[in-house]
Amino acid sequence: MVGAAGLVAVVAYAAVAAVQILVWNPLAAVPGATLAEISGTLDATGETFDAPMVLGILAVGPMLALAPLILAWRNAVSALGAAASVCLIIAAGALGYFAASFGPGMSLADAYGISGADYAPWGRVLILVSAAALVGAAACGVLALRRARGATMEG
């Protein structure tokens, strides 16, 4: 169950990241313009969002999240181990988000003479989710150590 929930969480993170990079951020960066107008300006200036590259980078997380799902399903890892793995994958999502958003951000910056930073707030939300997941992974590690120490004391 933890592996399946983890896969869903990682896919949701990647989906929000994709929409943030390809829809919400461009619309926030160029207020009043439609995506079609923004795309037209990018084309006219020789820039692109390169959506396949963005989606390819963001697909790494869901592919990695298959491992805890499969290992948990085969009882090769505990629920706590699967949870820690998923938390680490979501924590690493911040790096994936940065890598996937860099090119489109620079394309907007070059085409419109603006900063390549996030204009829509959801990028910061993703980073906060990644930070919380890192704390969750650490908590799983502490809990695993306590459980191991308790098992050693009993045995």
mmCIF file of C-alpha atoms in Angstrom:
data_model
loop_
_atom_site.group_PDB
_atom_site.id
_atom_site.type_symbol
_atom_site.label_atom_id
_atom_site.label_comp_id
_atom_site.label_asym_id
_atom_site.label_seq_id
_atom_site.Cartn_x
_atom_site.Cartn_y
_atom_site.Cartn_z
ATOM 1 C CA MET A 1 0.000 0.000 0.000
ATOM 2 C CA VAL A 2 2.831 2.406 0.852
ATOM 3 C CA GLY A 3 4.551 1.740 -2.473
ATOM 4 C CA ALA A 4 1.361 2.422 -4.436
ATOM 5 C CA ALA A 5 0.593 5.592 -2.484
ATOM 6 C CA GLY A 6 4.177 6.678 -2.993
ATOM 7 C CA LEU A 7 3.974 6.160 -6.740
ATOM 8 C CA VAL A 8 0.784 8.238 -6.848
ATOM 9 C CA ALA A 9 2.454 11.008 -4.806
ATOM 10 C CA VAL A 10 5.511 11.090 -7.068
ATOM 11 C CA VAL A 11 3.374 11.131 -10.223
ATOM 12 C CA ALA A 12 1.297 13.979 -8.744
ATOM 13 C CA TYR A 13 4.482 15.941 -7.937
ATOM 14 C CA ALA A 14 5.762 15.466 -11.501
ATOM 15 C CA ALA A 15 2.382 16.436 -12.984
ATOM 16 C CA VAL A 16 2.196 19.640 -10.938
ATOM 17 C CA ALA A 17 5.793 20.434 -11.900
ATOM 18 C CA ALA A 18 4.972 19.965 -15.594
ATOM 19 C CA VAL A 19 1.922 22.220 -15.425
ATOM 20 C CA GLN A 20 3.899 24.797 -13.433
ATOM 21 C CA ILE A 21 6.709 24.853 -16.004
ATOM 22 C CA LEU A 22 4.639 24.679 -19.187
ATOM 23 C CA VAL A 23 1.443 26.562 -18.249
ATOM 24 C CA TRP A 24 1.239 28.435 -14.953
ATOM 25 C CA ASN A 25 4.687 30.036 -14.971
ATOM 26 C CA PRO A 26 4.600 31.317 -18.566
ATOM 27 C CA LEU A 27 1.136 32.783 -17.994
ATOM 28 C CA ALA A 28 2.332 34.472 -14.791
ATOM 29 C CA ALA A 29 5.561 35.685 -16.414
ATOM 30 C CA VAL A 30 3.716 37.331 -19.308
ATOM 31 C CA PRO A 31 0.457 38.625 -17.805
ATOM 32 C CA GLY A 32 -2.379 39.079 -20.279
ATOM 33 C CA ALA A 33 -0.850 36.826 -22.923
ATOM 34 C CA THR A 34 -2.253 33.432 -23.848
ATOM 35 C CA LEU A 35 -0.097 30.331 -24.128
ATOM 36 C CA ALA A 36 -0.514 30.499 -27.899
ATOM 37 C CA GLU A 37 0.754 34.098 -27.943
ATOM 38 C CA ILE A 38 3.686 33.218 -25.699
ATOM 39 C CA SER A 39 4.534 30.237 -27.898
ATOM 40 C CA GLY A 40 4.347 32.453 -30.975
ATOM 41 C CA THR A 41 6.749 34.964 -29.440
ATOM 42 C CA LEU A 42 9.110 32.161 -28.461
ATOM 43 C CA ASP A 43 9.021 30.772 -32.008
ATOM 44 C CA ALA A 44 9.621 34.237 -33.484
ATOM 45 C CA THR A 45 12.705 34.718 -31.304
ATOM 46 C CA GLY A 46 14.087 31.228 -31.884
ATOM 47 C CA GLU A 47 13.244 30.054 -28.372
ATOM 48 C CA THR A 48 11.213 27.055 -27.223
ATOM 49 C CA PHE A 49 9.838 25.405 -24.110
ATOM 50 C CA ASP A 50 10.951 21.971 -25.365
ATOM 51 C CA ALA A 51 8.029 20.206 -23.692
ATOM 52 C CA PRO A 52 9.350 16.706 -24.527
ATOM 53 C CA MET A 53 12.578 17.501 -22.656
ATOM 54 C CA VAL A 54 10.635 18.868 -19.662
ATOM 55 C CA LEU A 55 8.408 15.797 -19.552
ATOM 56 C CA GLY A 56 11.363 13.461 -20.031
ATOM 57 C CA ILE A 57 13.234 14.963 -17.088
ATOM 58 C CA LEU A 58 10.133 14.909 -14.904
ATOM 59 C CA ALA A 59 9.419 11.265 -15.851
ATOM 60 C CA VAL A 60 12.552 10.150 -13.994
ATOM 61 C CA GLY A 61 10.845 10.471 -10.596
ATOM 62 C CA PRO A 62 7.846 8.261 -11.426
ATOM 63 C CA MET A 63 10.164 5.689 -12.998
ATOM 64 C CA LEU A 64 12.276 5.643 -9.839
ATOM 65 C CA ALA A 65 9.128 5.359 -7.714
ATOM 66 C CA LEU A 66 8.370 2.035 -9.361
ATOM 67 C CA ALA A 67 11.255 0.488 -7.390
ATOM 68 C CA PRO A 68 9.754 0.955 -3.889
ATOM 69 C CA LEU A 69 6.399 -0.202 -5.271
ATOM 70 C CA ILE A 70 7.856 -3.400 -6.702
ATOM 71 C CA LEU A 71 10.082 -4.066 -3.692
ATOM 72 C CA ALA A 72 7.210 -3.525 -1.261
ATOM 73 C CA TRP A 73 4.921 -5.737 -3.353
ATOM 74 C CA ARG A 74 7.528 -8.526 -3.266
ATOM 75 C CA ASN A 75 8.039 -7.993 0.497
ATOM 76 C CA ALA A 76 11.709 -7.197 -0.182
ATOM 77 C CA VAL A 77 11.452 -3.936 1.755
ATOM 78 C CA SER A 78 9.387 -2.918 4.776
ATOM 79 C CA ALA A 79 6.656 -0.320 4.600
ATOM 80 C CA LEU A 80 9.009 2.021 6.454
ATOM 81 C CA GLY A 81 11.745 1.394 3.887
ATOM 82 C CA ALA A 82 9.324 2.044 1.040
ATOM 83 C CA ALA A 83 8.133 5.260 2.705
ATOM 84 C CA ALA A 84 11.706 6.447 3.208
ATOM 85 C CA SER A 85 12.517 5.689 -0.439
ATOM 86 C CA VAL A 86 9.488 7.584 -1.703
ATOM 87 C CA CYS A 87 10.321 10.527 0.556
ATOM 88 C CA LEU A 88 13.836 10.625 -0.874
ATOM 89 C CA ILE A 89 12.507 10.526 -4.437
ATOM 90 C CA ILE A 90 10.146 13.424 -3.692
ATOM 91 C CA ALA A 91 12.961 15.315 -1.968
ATOM 92 C CA ALA A 92 15.091 14.858 -5.091
ATOM 93 C CA GLY A 93 12.151 16.198 -7.088
ATOM 94 C CA ALA A 94 13.422 19.702 -6.317
ATOM 95 C CA LEU A 95 16.509 18.960 -8.405
ATOM 96 C CA GLY A 96 14.390 17.501 -11.184
ATOM 97 C CA TYR A 97 12.116 20.537 -11.093
ATOM 98 C CA PHE A 98 15.097 22.874 -11.368
ATOM 99 C CA ALA A 99 16.594 20.893 -14.244
ATOM 100 C CA ALA A 100 13.288 20.689 -16.120
ATOM 101 C CA SER A 101 12.401 24.360 -15.616
ATOM 102 C CA PHE A 102 15.801 25.857 -16.431
ATOM 103 C CA GLY A 103 15.467 25.792 -20.229
ATOM 104 C CA PRO A 104 11.891 27.090 -20.400
ATOM 105 C CA GLY A 105 12.729 29.794 -17.856
ATOM 106 C CA MET A 106 15.705 30.918 -19.917
ATOM 107 C CA SER A 107 13.595 30.869 -23.076
ATOM 108 C CA LEU A 108 11.079 33.202 -21.425
ATOM 109 C CA ALA A 109 13.915 35.389 -20.175
ATOM 110 C CA ASP A 110 15.514 35.637 -23.609
ATOM 111 C CA ALA A 111 12.260 36.202 -25.506
ATOM 112 C CA TYR A 112 10.753 38.743 -23.132
ATOM 113 C CA GLY A 113 13.775 40.359 -21.463
ATOM 114 C CA ILE A 114 12.685 39.205 -18.009
ATOM 115 C CA SER A 115 14.187 37.091 -15.265
ATOM 116 C CA GLY A 116 14.196 33.333 -15.798
ATOM 117 C CA ALA A 117 12.907 32.800 -12.250
ATOM 118 C CA ASP A 118 9.499 31.435 -11.327
ATOM 119 C CA TYR A 119 6.649 33.914 -11.521
ATOM 120 C CA ALA A 120 3.870 31.534 -10.476
ATOM 121 C CA PRO A 121 3.986 30.450 -6.809
ATOM 122 C CA TRP A 122 3.723 26.704 -7.391
ATOM 123 C CA GLY A 123 7.446 26.211 -7.931
ATOM 124 C CA ARG A 124 8.052 27.354 -4.360
ATOM 125 C CA VAL A 125 5.317 25.005 -3.175
ATOM 126 C CA LEU A 126 7.078 22.098 -4.899
ATOM 127 C CA ILE A 127 10.350 23.051 -3.212
ATOM 128 C CA LEU A 128 8.601 23.147 0.180
ATOM 129 C CA VAL A 129 7.073 19.720 -0.504
ATOM 130 C CA SER A 130 10.551 18.416 -1.318
ATOM 131 C CA ALA A 131 11.916 19.885 1.909
ATOM 132 C CA ALA A 132 9.105 18.285 3.907
ATOM 133 C CA ALA A 133 9.812 14.959 2.184
ATOM 134 C CA LEU A 134 13.461 15.222 3.194
ATOM 135 C CA VAL A 135 12.354 15.670 6.800
ATOM 136 C CA GLY A 136 10.038 12.678 6.326
ATOM 137 C CA ALA A 137 12.920 10.547 5.048
ATOM 138 C CA ALA A 138 15.003 11.523 8.067
ATOM 139 C CA ALA A 139 12.105 10.656 10.374
ATOM 140 C CA CYS A 140 11.795 7.243 8.708
ATOM 141 C CA GLY A 141 15.516 6.705 9.292
ATOM 142 C CA VAL A 142 15.252 7.625 12.974
ATOM 143 C CA LEU A 143 12.235 5.350 13.395
ATOM 144 C CA ALA A 144 14.049 2.478 11.665
ATOM 145 C CA LEU A 145 17.044 2.932 13.956
ATOM 146 C CA ARG A 146 14.810 2.936 17.031
ATOM 147 C CA ARG A 147 13.063 -0.206 15.846
ATOM 148 C CA ALA A 148 16.392 -1.905 15.177
ATOM 149 C CA ARG A 149 17.690 -0.865 18.593
ATOM 150 C CA GLY A 150 14.510 -2.210 20.223
ATOM 151 C CA ALA A 151 14.850 -5.519 18.387
ATOM 152 C CA THR A 152 18.476 -5.791 19.509
ATOM 153 C CA MET A 153 17.544 -5.080 23.140
ATOM 154 C CA GLU A 154 14.838 -7.777 23.078
ATOM 155 C CA GLY A 155 17.028 -10.388 21.401
#
